[in-house]
Amino acid sequence: MKREIIKTLDGSTTIHLEEWNESYHSKHGAIQEAKHVFIKNGLSLFERNPVSILEIGFGTGLNAFITFLESEEKQQNINYVGVEAYPIDASEVLAMNYVQELEAESFSEVFKKMHESEWNHEVEINSRFSLTKRKQFFDEIDDLGIFDLIYFDAFGYRVQPELWSTTIFQKMYNSLKPNGVLVTYAARGVVKRSMIEVGFTVEKLTGPPGKREMFRAFKKV
């Protein structure tokens, strides 16, 4: 499948898959989307508490890097697990301009380390932030009650509906601790029904730029 590096409307880069007409991030702004969906409506719920995060779709590493920057600013301990079945290649990593766009040049080596670290091994990025990248299909996830927060950032329902099924959301529900939270950019009715079916309590929130709505789901106990 042909892949192209494109700039989104906020100046940050993403990868576009031409055959699917699908991108790794919103064309309206990759960084804006990540901050709105996953930080503002996800990580911020945990304030300065230690938090364990599961990311569904590690992709370009944008969500992980922004979360790292938040951990530095807030002095927050974070254990981050990113699942990705098809890692991007080195040339694509080098084409991402997140360090510059986030004005995080002092942490350029961190972004590099995130991508160069070995798969399926926990790596200490610094004393507050640990990263485990798991090369794994989403339907192989079998964690039980170990995460506080899930960043659900899979490709959209239009191109991969199987990733938004009750089977996958049951795995997400199982992997969360009691009162855990899942956030996603999605806002389709079929997605909400799948979440509710497995036990989530779902709320609809204002979406990131270019998207009217998004979902946040809670494992209420």
PDB file of C-alpha atoms in Angstrom:
ATOM      1  CA  MET A   1       0.000   0.000   0.000  1.00  0.00           C
ATOM      2  CA  LYS A   2       1.468   3.355  -1.057  1.00  0.00           C
ATOM      3  CA  ARG A   3       2.381   5.610   1.864  1.00  0.00           C
ATOM      4  CA  GLU A   4       2.966   9.356   1.680  1.00  0.00           C
ATOM      5  CA  ILE A   5       4.202  11.842   4.283  1.00  0.00           C
ATOM      6  CA  ILE A   6       1.860  14.826   4.407  1.00  0.00           C
ATOM      7  CA  LYS A   7       1.552  17.992   6.477  1.00  0.00           C
ATOM      8  CA  THR A   8      -1.655  18.497   8.403  1.00  0.00           C
ATOM      9  CA  LEU A   9      -3.303  21.875   8.895  1.00  0.00           C
ATOM     10  CA  ASP A  10      -1.502  22.649  12.168  1.00  0.00           C
ATOM     11  CA  GLY A  11       1.867  22.125  10.449  1.00  0.00           C
ATOM     12  CA  SER A  12       2.596  18.704  11.921  1.00  0.00           C
ATOM     13  CA  THR A  13       3.209  15.660   9.754  1.00  0.00           C
ATOM     14  CA  THR A  14       1.439  12.340   9.392  1.00  0.00           C
ATOM     15  CA  ILE A  15       1.403   9.309   7.104  1.00  0.00           C
ATOM     16  CA  HIS A  16      -1.309   9.031   4.453  1.00  0.00           C
ATOM     17  CA  LEU A  17      -2.352   5.680   2.955  1.00  0.00           C
ATOM     18  CA  GLU A  18      -3.535   6.496  -0.560  1.00  0.00           C
ATOM     19  CA  GLU A  19      -5.397   3.250  -1.269  1.00  0.00           C
ATOM     20  CA  TRP A  20      -7.606   3.709   1.792  1.00  0.00           C
ATOM     21  CA  ASN A  21      -7.623   7.520   1.707  1.00  0.00           C
ATOM     22  CA  GLU A  22      -6.822   7.225   5.407  1.00  0.00           C
ATOM     23  CA  SER A  23      -4.177   8.950   7.532  1.00  0.00           C
ATOM     24  CA  TYR A  24      -2.530   8.094  10.823  1.00  0.00           C
ATOM     25  CA  HIS A  25      -3.838  11.386  12.232  1.00  0.00           C
ATOM     26  CA  SER A  26      -6.424  14.018  11.414  1.00  0.00           C
ATOM     27  CA  LYS A  27      -5.582  16.140   8.367  1.00  0.00           C
ATOM     28  CA  HIS A  28      -6.929  19.071  10.373  1.00  0.00           C
ATOM     29  CA  GLY A  29      -3.967  18.798  12.730  1.00  0.00           C
ATOM     30  CA  ALA A  30      -2.084  15.776  14.047  1.00  0.00           C
ATOM     31  CA  ILE A  31      -0.748  17.480  17.174  1.00  0.00           C
ATOM     32  CA  GLN A  32      -4.018  19.302  17.868  1.00  0.00           C
ATOM     33  CA  GLU A  33      -5.941  16.023  17.657  1.00  0.00           C
ATOM     34  CA  ALA A  34      -3.539  14.168  19.954  1.00  0.00           C
ATOM     35  CA  LYS A  35      -3.608  16.900  22.590  1.00  0.00           C
ATOM     36  CA  HIS A  36      -7.386  17.262  22.514  1.00  0.00           C
ATOM     37  CA  VAL A  37      -8.416  13.602  22.457  1.00  0.00           C
ATOM     38  CA  PHE A  38      -5.753  11.896  24.518  1.00  0.00           C
ATOM     39  CA  ILE A  39      -4.316  14.564  26.819  1.00  0.00           C
ATOM     40  CA  LYS A  40      -7.163  17.006  27.507  1.00  0.00           C
ATOM     41  CA  ASN A  41      -9.884  14.337  27.646  1.00  0.00           C
ATOM     42  CA  GLY A  42      -7.804  11.413  28.897  1.00  0.00           C
ATOM     43  CA  LEU A  43      -4.550  11.961  30.755  1.00  0.00           C
ATOM     44  CA  SER A  44      -5.761  15.152  32.449  1.00  0.00           C
ATOM     45  CA  LEU A  45      -8.286  13.094  34.438  1.00  0.00           C
ATOM     46  CA  PHE A  46      -5.408  11.583  36.398  1.00  0.00           C
ATOM     47  CA  GLU A  47      -3.754  14.890  37.323  1.00  0.00           C
ATOM     48  CA  ARG A  48      -0.407  14.190  39.003  1.00  0.00           C
ATOM     49  CA  ASN A  49      -1.124  10.573  39.932  1.00  0.00           C
ATOM     50  CA  PRO A  50       0.965   7.713  38.542  1.00  0.00           C
ATOM     51  CA  VAL A  51      -0.800   6.282  35.497  1.00  0.00           C
ATOM     52  CA  SER A  52      -0.499   3.173  33.350  1.00  0.00           C
ATOM     53  CA  ILE A  53      -1.460   3.746  29.702  1.00  0.00           C
ATOM     54  CA  LEU A  54      -2.222   1.345  26.852  1.00  0.00           C
ATOM     55  CA  GLU A  55      -2.093   2.846  23.373  1.00  0.00           C
ATOM     56  CA  ILE A  56      -3.883   1.024  20.573  1.00  0.00           C
ATOM     57  CA  GLY A  57      -1.884   2.010  17.507  1.00  0.00           C
ATOM     58  CA  PHE A  58       1.621   3.261  18.446  1.00  0.00           C
ATOM     59  CA  GLY A  59       2.110   4.449  14.860  1.00  0.00           C
ATOM     60  CA  THR A  60       4.366   7.484  14.528  1.00  0.00           C
ATOM     61  CA  GLY A  61       4.918   7.761  18.280  1.00  0.00           C
ATOM     62  CA  LEU A  62       3.189  11.153  18.472  1.00  0.00           C
ATOM     63  CA  ASN A  63       0.846  10.243  21.330  1.00  0.00           C
ATOM     64  CA  ALA A  64       3.664   8.657  23.312  1.00  0.00           C
ATOM     65  CA  PHE A  65       5.943  11.666  22.818  1.00  0.00           C
ATOM     66  CA  ILE A  66       3.298  14.217  23.806  1.00  0.00           C
ATOM     67  CA  THR A  67       2.468  12.095  26.858  1.00  0.00           C
ATOM     68  CA  PHE A  68       6.164  12.065  27.777  1.00  0.00           C
ATOM     69  CA  LEU A  69       6.271  15.872  27.523  1.00  0.00           C
ATOM     70  CA  GLU A  70       3.226  16.053  29.810  1.00  0.00           C
ATOM     71  CA  SER A  71       4.934  13.772  32.321  1.00  0.00           C
ATOM     72  CA  GLU A  72       7.911  16.142  32.373  1.00  0.00           C
ATOM     73  CA  GLU A  73       5.753  19.220  32.846  1.00  0.00           C
ATOM     74  CA  LYS A  74       3.553  17.672  35.525  1.00  0.00           C
ATOM     75  CA  GLN A  75       6.252  15.540  37.177  1.00  0.00           C
ATOM     76  CA  GLN A  76       3.984  12.536  36.645  1.00  0.00           C
ATOM     77  CA  ASN A  77       5.105   8.889  36.653  1.00  0.00           C
ATOM     78  CA  ILE A  78       3.842   7.055  33.565  1.00  0.00           C
ATOM     79  CA  ASN A  79       4.080   3.446  32.431  1.00  0.00           C
ATOM     80  CA  TYR A  80       3.288   3.491  28.704  1.00  0.00           C
ATOM     81  CA  VAL A  81       2.528   0.446  26.555  1.00  0.00           C
ATOM     82  CA  GLY A  82       2.076   0.984  22.814  1.00  0.00           C
ATOM     83  CA  VAL A  83       0.695  -1.813  20.639  1.00  0.00           C
ATOM     84  CA  GLU A  84       1.447  -1.802  16.926  1.00  0.00           C
ATOM     85  CA  ALA A  85       1.118  -4.630  14.388  1.00  0.00           C
ATOM     86  CA  TYR A  86       2.942  -2.826  11.576  1.00  0.00           C
ATOM     87  CA  PRO A  87       5.710  -0.500  12.822  1.00  0.00           C
ATOM     88  CA  ILE A  88       6.658   2.420  10.604  1.00  0.00           C
ATOM     89  CA  ASP A  89      10.141   2.382   9.061  1.00  0.00           C
ATOM     90  CA  ALA A  90      13.132   4.534   9.932  1.00  0.00           C
ATOM     91  CA  SER A  91      12.742   6.891   6.983  1.00  0.00           C
ATOM     92  CA  GLU A  92       9.186   7.683   8.067  1.00  0.00           C
ATOM     93  CA  VAL A  93      10.328   8.340  11.642  1.00  0.00           C
ATOM     94  CA  LEU A  94      12.902  10.836  10.362  1.00  0.00           C
ATOM     95  CA  ALA A  95      10.226  12.613   8.315  1.00  0.00           C
ATOM     96  CA  MET A  96       8.072  13.360  11.364  1.00  0.00           C
ATOM     97  CA  ASN A  97       8.484  16.969  12.557  1.00  0.00           C
ATOM     98  CA  TYR A  98       6.953  16.634  16.027  1.00  0.00           C
ATOM     99  CA  VAL A  99      10.056  17.692  17.944  1.00  0.00           C
ATOM    100  CA  GLN A 100      10.203  20.979  16.040  1.00  0.00           C
ATOM    101  CA  GLU A 101       6.457  21.656  16.029  1.00  0.00           C
ATOM    102  CA  LEU A 102       6.205  20.973  19.762  1.00  0.00           C
ATOM    103  CA  GLU A 103       9.279  23.130  20.401  1.00  0.00           C
ATOM    104  CA  ALA A 104      10.805  20.180  22.223  1.00  0.00           C
ATOM    105  CA  GLU A 105      14.320  20.207  20.766  1.00  0.00           C
ATOM    106  CA  SER A 106      15.796  19.443  24.188  1.00  0.00           C
ATOM    107  CA  PHE A 107      13.974  16.097  24.050  1.00  0.00           C
ATOM    108  CA  SER A 108      14.862  15.142  20.470  1.00  0.00           C
ATOM    109  CA  GLU A 109      16.881  12.182  21.754  1.00  0.00           C
ATOM    110  CA  VAL A 110      13.817  10.945  23.635  1.00  0.00           C
ATOM    111  CA  PHE A 111      11.737  10.785  20.445  1.00  0.00           C
ATOM    112  CA  LYS A 112      14.616   8.976  18.744  1.00  0.00           C
ATOM    113  CA  LYS A 113      14.980   6.549  21.668  1.00  0.00           C
ATOM    114  CA  MET A 114      11.264   5.759  21.601  1.00  0.00           C
ATOM    115  CA  HIS A 115      11.539   4.532  18.029  1.00  0.00           C
ATOM    116  CA  GLU A 116      14.930   2.862  18.324  1.00  0.00           C
ATOM    117  CA  SER A 117      14.121   0.945  21.515  1.00  0.00           C
ATOM    118  CA  GLU A 118      13.688  -2.802  21.207  1.00  0.00           C
ATOM    119  CA  TRP A 119      10.197  -4.182  20.698  1.00  0.00           C
ATOM    120  CA  ASN A 120       8.540  -6.267  23.426  1.00  0.00           C
ATOM    121  CA  HIS A 121      10.890  -5.017  26.159  1.00  0.00           C
ATOM    122  CA  GLU A 122      10.277  -2.356  28.782  1.00  0.00           C
ATOM    123  CA  VAL A 123      12.627   0.595  28.364  1.00  0.00           C
ATOM    124  CA  GLU A 124      13.218   3.351  30.904  1.00  0.00           C
ATOM    125  CA  ILE A 125      13.030   6.591  28.937  1.00  0.00           C
ATOM    126  CA  ASN A 126      13.832   8.470  32.142  1.00  0.00           C
ATOM    127  CA  SER A 127      13.119   8.047  35.855  1.00  0.00           C
ATOM    128  CA  ARG A 128       9.440   8.969  35.403  1.00  0.00           C
ATOM    129  CA  PHE A 129       8.543   7.420  32.050  1.00  0.00           C
ATOM    130  CA  SER A 130       8.830   3.786  30.972  1.00  0.00           C
ATOM    131  CA  LEU A 131       7.889   2.557  27.487  1.00  0.00           C
ATOM    132  CA  THR A 132       7.050  -0.910  26.222  1.00  0.00           C
ATOM    133  CA  LYS A 133       6.343  -1.249  22.505  1.00  0.00           C
ATOM    134  CA  ARG A 134       4.513  -4.468  21.739  1.00  0.00           C
ATOM    135  CA  LYS A 135       4.483  -5.748  18.163  1.00  0.00           C
ATOM    136  CA  GLN A 136       1.087  -7.384  18.341  1.00  0.00           C
ATOM    137  CA  PHE A 137      -2.290  -7.569  16.647  1.00  0.00           C
ATOM    138  CA  PHE A 138      -5.059  -5.970  18.670  1.00  0.00           C
ATOM    139  CA  ASP A 139      -7.047  -9.203  18.896  1.00  0.00           C
ATOM    140  CA  GLU A 140      -4.055 -10.819  20.650  1.00  0.00           C
ATOM    141  CA  ILE A 141      -4.215  -8.445  23.622  1.00  0.00           C
ATOM    142  CA  ASP A 142      -5.048 -10.378  26.788  1.00  0.00           C
ATOM    143  CA  ASP A 143      -4.127  -8.029  29.651  1.00  0.00           C
ATOM    144  CA  LEU A 144      -6.369  -8.149  32.710  1.00  0.00           C
ATOM    145  CA  GLY A 145      -6.991  -5.142  34.940  1.00  0.00           C
ATOM    146  CA  ILE A 146      -3.617  -3.425  34.638  1.00  0.00           C
ATOM    147  CA  PHE A 147      -4.238  -0.108  32.822  1.00  0.00           C
ATOM    148  CA  ASP A 148      -5.742   3.151  34.072  1.00  0.00           C
ATOM    149  CA  LEU A 149      -6.177   4.687  30.634  1.00  0.00           C
ATOM    150  CA  ILE A 150      -6.458   3.520  27.028  1.00  0.00           C
ATOM    151  CA  TYR A 151      -5.676   5.695  24.024  1.00  0.00           C
ATOM    152  CA  PHE A 152      -7.751   3.968  21.332  1.00  0.00           C
ATOM    153  CA  ASP A 153      -6.177   5.278  18.122  1.00  0.00           C
ATOM    154  CA  ALA A 154      -6.798   2.531  15.570  1.00  0.00           C
ATOM    155  CA  PHE A 155      -7.495   3.260  11.899  1.00  0.00           C
ATOM    156  CA  GLY A 156     -11.051   4.383  11.323  1.00  0.00           C
ATOM    157  CA  TYR A 157     -14.161   2.235  11.238  1.00  0.00           C
ATOM    158  CA  ARG A 158     -14.635   2.983   7.529  1.00  0.00           C
ATOM    159  CA  VAL A 159     -11.463   1.076   6.570  1.00  0.00           C
ATOM    160  CA  GLN A 160     -11.057  -1.410   9.449  1.00  0.00           C
ATOM    161  CA  PRO A 161     -14.430  -2.033  11.128  1.00  0.00           C
ATOM    162  CA  GLU A 162     -13.111  -5.225  12.737  1.00  0.00           C
ATOM    163  CA  LEU A 163     -10.911  -3.107  15.033  1.00  0.00           C
ATOM    164  CA  TRP A 164     -14.030  -1.461  16.486  1.00  0.00           C
ATOM    165  CA  SER A 165     -15.955  -4.655  17.267  1.00  0.00           C
ATOM    166  CA  THR A 166     -17.348  -5.938  20.554  1.00  0.00           C
ATOM    167  CA  THR A 167     -14.542  -8.528  20.529  1.00  0.00           C
ATOM    168  CA  ILE A 168     -11.876  -5.822  20.611  1.00  0.00           C
ATOM    169  CA  PHE A 169     -13.730  -3.599  23.079  1.00  0.00           C
ATOM    170  CA  GLN A 170     -14.197  -6.570  25.422  1.00  0.00           C
ATOM    171  CA  LYS A 171     -10.412  -6.899  25.451  1.00  0.00           C
ATOM    172  CA  MET A 172     -10.127  -3.185  26.188  1.00  0.00           C
ATOM    173  CA  TYR A 173     -12.642  -3.422  29.032  1.00  0.00           C
ATOM    174  CA  ASN A 174     -10.841  -6.434  30.492  1.00  0.00           C
ATOM    175  CA  SER A 175      -7.466  -4.719  30.373  1.00  0.00           C
ATOM    176  CA  LEU A 176      -8.603  -1.690  32.385  1.00  0.00           C
ATOM    177  CA  LYS A 177      -8.526  -1.368  36.156  1.00  0.00           C
ATOM    178  CA  PRO A 178     -11.845  -0.626  37.894  1.00  0.00           C
ATOM    179  CA  ASN A 179     -12.904   2.932  36.984  1.00  0.00           C
ATOM    180  CA  GLY A 180     -10.427   2.954  34.105  1.00  0.00           C
ATOM    181  CA  VAL A 181     -10.968   5.198  31.083  1.00  0.00           C
ATOM    182  CA  LEU A 182     -10.833   4.761  27.300  1.00  0.00           C
ATOM    183  CA  VAL A 183     -10.654   7.773  24.972  1.00  0.00           C
ATOM    184  CA  THR A 184     -10.925   7.786  21.192  1.00  0.00           C
ATOM    185  CA  TYR A 185     -11.450  10.231  18.365  1.00  0.00           C
ATOM    186  CA  ALA A 186     -14.367   8.121  17.070  1.00  0.00           C
ATOM    187  CA  ALA A 187     -18.036   9.047  17.454  1.00  0.00           C
ATOM    188  CA  ARG A 188     -20.023   6.534  15.358  1.00  0.00           C
ATOM    189  CA  GLY A 189     -23.208   5.064  16.755  1.00  0.00           C
ATOM    190  CA  VAL A 190     -22.076   1.515  15.951  1.00  0.00           C
ATOM    191  CA  VAL A 191     -18.896   2.085  17.977  1.00  0.00           C
ATOM    192  CA  LYS A 192     -20.864   3.383  20.948  1.00  0.00           C
ATOM    193  CA  ARG A 193     -23.168   0.352  20.839  1.00  0.00           C
ATOM    194  CA  SER A 194     -20.187  -2.024  20.862  1.00  0.00           C
ATOM    195  CA  MET A 195     -18.682  -0.230  23.844  1.00  0.00           C
ATOM    196  CA  ILE A 196     -21.939  -0.299  25.808  1.00  0.00           C
ATOM    197  CA  GLU A 197     -22.478  -3.974  24.987  1.00  0.00           C
ATOM    198  CA  VAL A 198     -19.259  -4.981  26.761  1.00  0.00           C
ATOM    199  CA  GLY A 199     -20.004  -2.864  29.831  1.00  0.00           C
ATOM    200  CA  PHE A 200     -18.604   0.614  29.200  1.00  0.00           C
ATOM    201  CA  THR A 201     -20.418   3.780  30.221  1.00  0.00           C
ATOM    202  CA  VAL A 202     -19.961   6.101  27.239  1.00  0.00           C
ATOM    203  CA  GLU A 203     -20.105   9.869  27.001  1.00  0.00           C
ATOM    204  CA  LYS A 204     -19.939  12.066  23.920  1.00  0.00           C
ATOM    205  CA  LEU A 205     -17.569  15.044  24.027  1.00  0.00           C
ATOM    206  CA  THR A 206     -16.650  17.878  21.682  1.00  0.00           C
ATOM    207  CA  GLY A 207     -14.192  16.569  19.116  1.00  0.00           C
ATOM    208  CA  PRO A 208     -10.834  17.966  18.003  1.00  0.00           C
ATOM    209  CA  PRO A 209     -10.585  20.552  15.186  1.00  0.00           C
ATOM    210  CA  GLY A 210     -12.387  19.265  12.106  1.00  0.00           C
ATOM    211  CA  LYS A 211     -14.425  16.712  14.046  1.00  0.00           C
ATOM    212  CA  ARG A 212     -17.671  17.521  15.823  1.00  0.00           C
ATOM    213  CA  GLU A 213     -17.647  14.794  18.483  1.00  0.00           C
ATOM    214  CA  MET A 214     -15.582  12.063  20.167  1.00  0.00           C
ATOM    215  CA  PHE A 215     -16.162   9.336  22.781  1.00  0.00           C
ATOM    216  CA  ARG A 216     -14.880   8.772  26.289  1.00  0.00           C
ATOM    217  CA  ALA A 217     -15.773   5.474  27.991  1.00  0.00           C
ATOM    218  CA  PHE A 218     -15.523   4.429  31.643  1.00  0.00           C
ATOM    219  CA  LYS A 219     -15.262   1.025  33.267  1.00  0.00           C
ATOM    220  CA  LYS A 220     -17.666   1.788  36.085  1.00  0.00           C
ATOM    221  CA  VAL A 221     -17.487  -0.580  39.044  1.00  0.00           C
TER     222      VAL A 221
END
